[in-house]
Coordinates of C-alpha atoms and ligand atoms in Angstrom, one line a residue:
X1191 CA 99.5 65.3 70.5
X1192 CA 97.4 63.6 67.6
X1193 CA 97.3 65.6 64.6
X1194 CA 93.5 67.3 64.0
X1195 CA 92.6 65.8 60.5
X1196 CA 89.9 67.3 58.2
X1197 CA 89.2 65.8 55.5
X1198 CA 86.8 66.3 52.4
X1199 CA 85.5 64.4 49.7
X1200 CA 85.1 66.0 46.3
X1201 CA 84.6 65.0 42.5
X1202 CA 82.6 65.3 39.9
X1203 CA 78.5 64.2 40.0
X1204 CA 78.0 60.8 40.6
X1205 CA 81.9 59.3 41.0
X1206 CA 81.1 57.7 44.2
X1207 CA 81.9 61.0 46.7
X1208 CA 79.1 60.1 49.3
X1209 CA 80.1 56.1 49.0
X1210 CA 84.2 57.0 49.8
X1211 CA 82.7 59.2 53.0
X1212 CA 80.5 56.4 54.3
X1213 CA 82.9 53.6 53.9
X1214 CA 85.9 55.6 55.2
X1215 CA 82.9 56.7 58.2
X1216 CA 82.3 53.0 58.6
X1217 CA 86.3 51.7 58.6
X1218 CA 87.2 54.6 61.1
X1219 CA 85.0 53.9 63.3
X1220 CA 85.3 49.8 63.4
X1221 CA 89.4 50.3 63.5
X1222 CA 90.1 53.8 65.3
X1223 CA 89.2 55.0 68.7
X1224 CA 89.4 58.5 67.3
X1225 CA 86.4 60.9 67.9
X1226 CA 85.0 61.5 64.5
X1227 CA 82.7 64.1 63.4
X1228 CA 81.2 63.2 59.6
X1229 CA 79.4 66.2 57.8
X1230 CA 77.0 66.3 54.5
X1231 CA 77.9 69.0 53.0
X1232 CA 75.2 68.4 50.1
X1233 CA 72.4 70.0 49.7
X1234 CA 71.2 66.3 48.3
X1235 CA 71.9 64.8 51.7
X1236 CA 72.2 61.2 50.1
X1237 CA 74.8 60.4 53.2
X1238 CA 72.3 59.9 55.9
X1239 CA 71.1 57.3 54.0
X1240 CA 74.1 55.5 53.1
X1241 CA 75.3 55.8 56.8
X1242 CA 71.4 54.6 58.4
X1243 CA 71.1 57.4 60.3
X1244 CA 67.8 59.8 60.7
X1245 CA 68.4 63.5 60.2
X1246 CA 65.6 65.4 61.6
X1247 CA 67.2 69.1 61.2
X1248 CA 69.8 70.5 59.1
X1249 CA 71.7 73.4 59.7
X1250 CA 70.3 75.1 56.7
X1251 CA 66.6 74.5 57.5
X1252 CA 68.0 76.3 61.4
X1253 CA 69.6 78.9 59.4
X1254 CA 66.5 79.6 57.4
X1255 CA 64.1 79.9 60.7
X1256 CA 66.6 82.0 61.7
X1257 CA 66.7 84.7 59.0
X1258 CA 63.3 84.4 58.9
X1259 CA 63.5 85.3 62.6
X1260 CA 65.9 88.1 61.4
X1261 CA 63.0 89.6 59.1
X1262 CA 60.6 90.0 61.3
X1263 CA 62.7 91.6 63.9
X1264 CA 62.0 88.7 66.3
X1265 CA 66.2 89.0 67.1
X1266 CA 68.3 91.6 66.4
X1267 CA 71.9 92.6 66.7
X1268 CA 75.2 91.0 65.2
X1269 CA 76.2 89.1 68.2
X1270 CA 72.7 88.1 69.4
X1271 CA 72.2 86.6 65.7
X1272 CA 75.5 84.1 66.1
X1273 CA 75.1 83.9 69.5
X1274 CA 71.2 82.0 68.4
X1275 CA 72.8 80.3 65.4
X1276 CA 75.6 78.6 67.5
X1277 CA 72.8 77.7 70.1
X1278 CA 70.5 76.2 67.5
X1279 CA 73.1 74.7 65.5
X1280 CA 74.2 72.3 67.5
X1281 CA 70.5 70.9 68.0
X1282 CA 71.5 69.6 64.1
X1283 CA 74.5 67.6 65.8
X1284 CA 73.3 64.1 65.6
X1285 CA 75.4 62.4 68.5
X1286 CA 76.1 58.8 68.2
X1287 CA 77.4 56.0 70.2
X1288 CA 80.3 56.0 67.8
X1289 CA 80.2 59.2 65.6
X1290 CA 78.7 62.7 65.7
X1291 CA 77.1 63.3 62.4
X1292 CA 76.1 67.0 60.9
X1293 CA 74.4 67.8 57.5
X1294 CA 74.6 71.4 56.2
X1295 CA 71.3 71.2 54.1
X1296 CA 70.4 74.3 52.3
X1297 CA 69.0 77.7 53.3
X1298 CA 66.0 78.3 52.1
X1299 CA 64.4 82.2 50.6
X1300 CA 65.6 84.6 48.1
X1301 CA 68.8 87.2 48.9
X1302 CA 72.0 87.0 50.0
X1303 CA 72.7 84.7 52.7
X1304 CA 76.4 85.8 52.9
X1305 CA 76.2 86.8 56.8
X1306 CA 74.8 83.1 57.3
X1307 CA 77.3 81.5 55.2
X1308 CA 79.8 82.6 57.2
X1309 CA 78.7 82.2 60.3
X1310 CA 78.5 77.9 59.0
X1311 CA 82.0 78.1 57.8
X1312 CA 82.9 79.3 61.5
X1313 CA 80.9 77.0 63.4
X1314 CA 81.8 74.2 61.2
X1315 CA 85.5 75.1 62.0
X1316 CA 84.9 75.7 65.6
X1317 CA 83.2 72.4 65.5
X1318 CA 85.8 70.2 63.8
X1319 CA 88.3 71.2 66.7
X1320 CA 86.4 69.0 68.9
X1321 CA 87.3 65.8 66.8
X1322 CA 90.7 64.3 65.7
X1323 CA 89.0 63.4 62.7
X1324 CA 86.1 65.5 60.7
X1325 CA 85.0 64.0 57.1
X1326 CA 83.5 66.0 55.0
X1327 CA 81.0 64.8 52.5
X1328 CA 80.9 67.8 49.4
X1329 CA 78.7 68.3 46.4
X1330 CA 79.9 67.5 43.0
X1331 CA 79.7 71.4 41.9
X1332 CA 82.7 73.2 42.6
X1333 CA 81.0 76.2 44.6
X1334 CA 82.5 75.1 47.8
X1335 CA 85.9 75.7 47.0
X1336 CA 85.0 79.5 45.7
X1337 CA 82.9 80.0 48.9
X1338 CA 86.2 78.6 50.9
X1339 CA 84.2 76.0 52.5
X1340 CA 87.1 73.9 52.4
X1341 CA 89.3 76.8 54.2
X1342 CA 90.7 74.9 56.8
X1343 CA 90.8 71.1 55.2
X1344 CA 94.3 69.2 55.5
X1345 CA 93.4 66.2 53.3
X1346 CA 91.5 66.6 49.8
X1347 CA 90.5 63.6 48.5
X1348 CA 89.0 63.7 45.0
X1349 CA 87.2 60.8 43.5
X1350 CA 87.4 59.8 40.1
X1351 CA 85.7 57.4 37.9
X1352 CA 86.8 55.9 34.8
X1353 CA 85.4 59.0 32.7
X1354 CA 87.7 62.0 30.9
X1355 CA 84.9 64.3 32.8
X1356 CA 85.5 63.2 36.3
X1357 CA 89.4 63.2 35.2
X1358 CA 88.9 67.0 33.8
X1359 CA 86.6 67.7 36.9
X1360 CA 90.1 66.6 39.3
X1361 CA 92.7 69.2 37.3
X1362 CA 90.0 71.7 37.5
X1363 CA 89.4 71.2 41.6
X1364 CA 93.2 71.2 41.7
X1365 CA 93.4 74.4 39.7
X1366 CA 90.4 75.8 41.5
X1367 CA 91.8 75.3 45.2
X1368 CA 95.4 77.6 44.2
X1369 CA 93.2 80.2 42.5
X1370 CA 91.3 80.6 45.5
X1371 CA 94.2 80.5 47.8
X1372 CA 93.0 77.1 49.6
X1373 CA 96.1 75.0 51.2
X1374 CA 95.7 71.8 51.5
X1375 CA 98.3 69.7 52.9
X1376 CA 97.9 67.2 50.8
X1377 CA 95.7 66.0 47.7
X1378 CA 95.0 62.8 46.8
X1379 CA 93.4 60.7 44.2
X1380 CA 91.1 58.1 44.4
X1381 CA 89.9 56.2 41.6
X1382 CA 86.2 54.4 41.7
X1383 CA 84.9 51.5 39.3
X1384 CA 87.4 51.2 37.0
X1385 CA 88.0 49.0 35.0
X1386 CA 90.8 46.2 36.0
X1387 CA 94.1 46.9 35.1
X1388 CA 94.0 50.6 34.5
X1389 CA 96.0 51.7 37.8
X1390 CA 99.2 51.9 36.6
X1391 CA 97.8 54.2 34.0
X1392 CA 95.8 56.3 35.8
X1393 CA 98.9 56.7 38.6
X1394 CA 101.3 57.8 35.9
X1395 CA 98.6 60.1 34.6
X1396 CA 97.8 61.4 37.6
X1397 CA 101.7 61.7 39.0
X1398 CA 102.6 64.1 36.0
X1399 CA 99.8 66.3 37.0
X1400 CA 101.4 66.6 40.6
X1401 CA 98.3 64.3 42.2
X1402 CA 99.0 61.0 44.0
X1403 CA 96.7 58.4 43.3
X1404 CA 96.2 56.5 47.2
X1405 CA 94.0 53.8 46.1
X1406 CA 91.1 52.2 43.9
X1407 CA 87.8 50.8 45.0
X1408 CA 86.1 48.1 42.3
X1409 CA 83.3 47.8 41.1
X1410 CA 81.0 46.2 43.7
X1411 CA 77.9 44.2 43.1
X1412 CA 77.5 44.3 46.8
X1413 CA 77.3 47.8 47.1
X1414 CA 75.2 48.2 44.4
X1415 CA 72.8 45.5 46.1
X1416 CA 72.9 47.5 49.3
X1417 CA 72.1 50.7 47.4
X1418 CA 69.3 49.3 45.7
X1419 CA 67.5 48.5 48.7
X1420 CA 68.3 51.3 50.3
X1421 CA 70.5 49.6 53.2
X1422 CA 73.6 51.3 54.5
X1423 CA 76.9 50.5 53.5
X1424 CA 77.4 49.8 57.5
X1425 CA 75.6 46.3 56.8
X1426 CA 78.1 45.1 54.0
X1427 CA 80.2 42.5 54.3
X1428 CA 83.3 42.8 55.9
X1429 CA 85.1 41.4 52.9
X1430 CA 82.9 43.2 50.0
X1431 CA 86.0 44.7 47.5
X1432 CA 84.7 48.3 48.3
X1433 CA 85.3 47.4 52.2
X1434 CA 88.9 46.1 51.5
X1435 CA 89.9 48.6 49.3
X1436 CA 88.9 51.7 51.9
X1437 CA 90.5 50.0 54.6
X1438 CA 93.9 50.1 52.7
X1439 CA 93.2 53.8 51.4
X1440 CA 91.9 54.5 55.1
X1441 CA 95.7 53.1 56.6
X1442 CA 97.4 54.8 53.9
X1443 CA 95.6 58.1 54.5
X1444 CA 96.5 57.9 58.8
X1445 CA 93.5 57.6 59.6
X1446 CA 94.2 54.3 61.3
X1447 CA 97.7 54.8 62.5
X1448 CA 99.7 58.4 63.1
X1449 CA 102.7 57.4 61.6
X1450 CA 101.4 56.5 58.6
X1451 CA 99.8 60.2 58.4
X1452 CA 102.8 61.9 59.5
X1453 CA 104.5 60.3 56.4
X1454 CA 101.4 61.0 54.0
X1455 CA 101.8 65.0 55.0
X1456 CA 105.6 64.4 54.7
X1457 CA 106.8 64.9 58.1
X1458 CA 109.0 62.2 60.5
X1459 CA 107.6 60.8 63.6
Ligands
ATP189 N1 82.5 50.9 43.9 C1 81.2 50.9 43.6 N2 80.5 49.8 43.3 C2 79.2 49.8 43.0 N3 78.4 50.9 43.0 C3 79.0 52.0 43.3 C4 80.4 52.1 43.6 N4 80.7 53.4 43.9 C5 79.5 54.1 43.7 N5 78.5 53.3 43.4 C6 77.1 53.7 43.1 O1 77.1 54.7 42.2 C7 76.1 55.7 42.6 C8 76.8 57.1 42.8 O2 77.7 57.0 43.9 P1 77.7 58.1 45.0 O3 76.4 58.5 45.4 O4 78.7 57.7 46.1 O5 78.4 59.3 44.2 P2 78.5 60.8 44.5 O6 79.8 61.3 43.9 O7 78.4 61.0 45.9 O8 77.3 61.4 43.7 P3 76.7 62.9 43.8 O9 77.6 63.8 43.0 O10 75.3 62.8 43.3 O11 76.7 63.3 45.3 C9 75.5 55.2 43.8 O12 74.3 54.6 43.4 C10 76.4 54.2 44.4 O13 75.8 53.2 45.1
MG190 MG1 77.1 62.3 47.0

């Protein structure tokens, strides 16, 4: 059987998080038959754009309605309440010809939303069973990891840029996930925009800190064309830098063959 991959993207503000999910989205589903399920887990929901597709619910803004529901006695009961989440929840699943697509959004409304919170982390886990591979797009705080919304993630990738703050902001992640008791079979690096010539650097930095470094994306006037316009990264070039670079992170990771994986998480075939 083909191992069950979840995978989230993490880093600092700004380091090129939501860019790494939509290119590895975009590479995954031109090279892999695997069933992918790609999430935004920021409030910010920049990935919809980057990926061209329309989001016309989020889980948050069902979660909201339905504490709202909660208030005014409209449902009650524990199991009637998840019973109506999980209904309603999978009206946010945006199912595509090649790709299922999900964004979190935020709840809305003072108080504590704990009982709804983890209610998402168990749906989103129920839910990723039904792909061989889930991506998860995070938000640059670090909350996520506290709230263990990364409980059940095999591959952390964190992204770094070419700035001591996105550098610190990796340790710190790293540091963060053992305090919180989060496993992860494997983290890896990957470095955004810097500049040429600094790999070897940044590996041997990275390596005595425990962290492999899987790849680099360059700076990409193409990208930043796309961007501009507001045109998904689906519509660059085959052979824009950023393109080539994630496909050779995206075959390193096993995402595009399962032997590669089985080496990345240490195990023989
Ligand atoms: N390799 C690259 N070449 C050119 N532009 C890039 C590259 N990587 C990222 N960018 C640009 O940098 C900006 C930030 O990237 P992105 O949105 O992917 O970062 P992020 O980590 O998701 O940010 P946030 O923390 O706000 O979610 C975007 O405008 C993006 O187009
Ligand atoms: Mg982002």
């Amino acid at each position: 059987m083909r191992e069950r991959l979840v995978i989230s993207v993490s880093g600092k503000g700004g380091v090129g998080k939501t860019t790494t999910t939509a290119l590895l989205t975009r590479i995954v589903t031109e090279q892999s038959k695997r069933s992918l399920l790609v999430v935004d887990a920021d409030p910010v929901l920049n990935l919809p754009r980057a990926l061209g597709v329309e989001v016309p619910d989020t889980v948050g803004s069902i979660a909201t309605r339905l504490r709202k529901s909660i208030d005014d006695g409209a449902i009650s009961g524990a199991v009637t309440k998840q019973d109506v989440l999980e209904g309603e929840i999978f009206e946010a699943l945006i199912e595509g010809d090649q790709y299922d697509f999900l964004a979190m959004g935020r709840t809305e409304g003072e108080g504590c939303y704990c009982f709804v919170n983890r209610l998402l982390t168990q749906i989103l886990d129920r839910l990723s069973q039904n792909y061989e591979i889930t991506l998860l797009d995070m938000s640059a705080g670090l909350e996520h990891l506290s709230r263990r919304t990364n409980r059940n993630v095999d591959i952390l990738i964190i992204v770094v840029d070419a700035s001591r703050a996105a550098y610190e902001a990796a340790l710190r992640i790293r540091d963060l996930a053992k305090e919180v008791h989060i496993e992860f079979k494997k983290i890896v690096v990957i470095g955004n925009r810097f500049p040429e010539g600094m790999e070897e650097d940044l590996h041997s930095k990275l390596e005595q800190e425990g962290l492999q470094l899987i790849g680099m994306i360059p700076n990409d006037d193409d990208l930043a064309k796309a961007n501009y316009q507001g045109a998904p990264l689906t519509e660059l070039s085959s052979d824009s830098p950023a393109v080539l670079a994630i496909e050779s992170i995206a075959e390193k990771l096993g995402l595009l063959s399962d032997a590669t994986l089985l080496k990345l998480l240490g195990k023989s075939s």
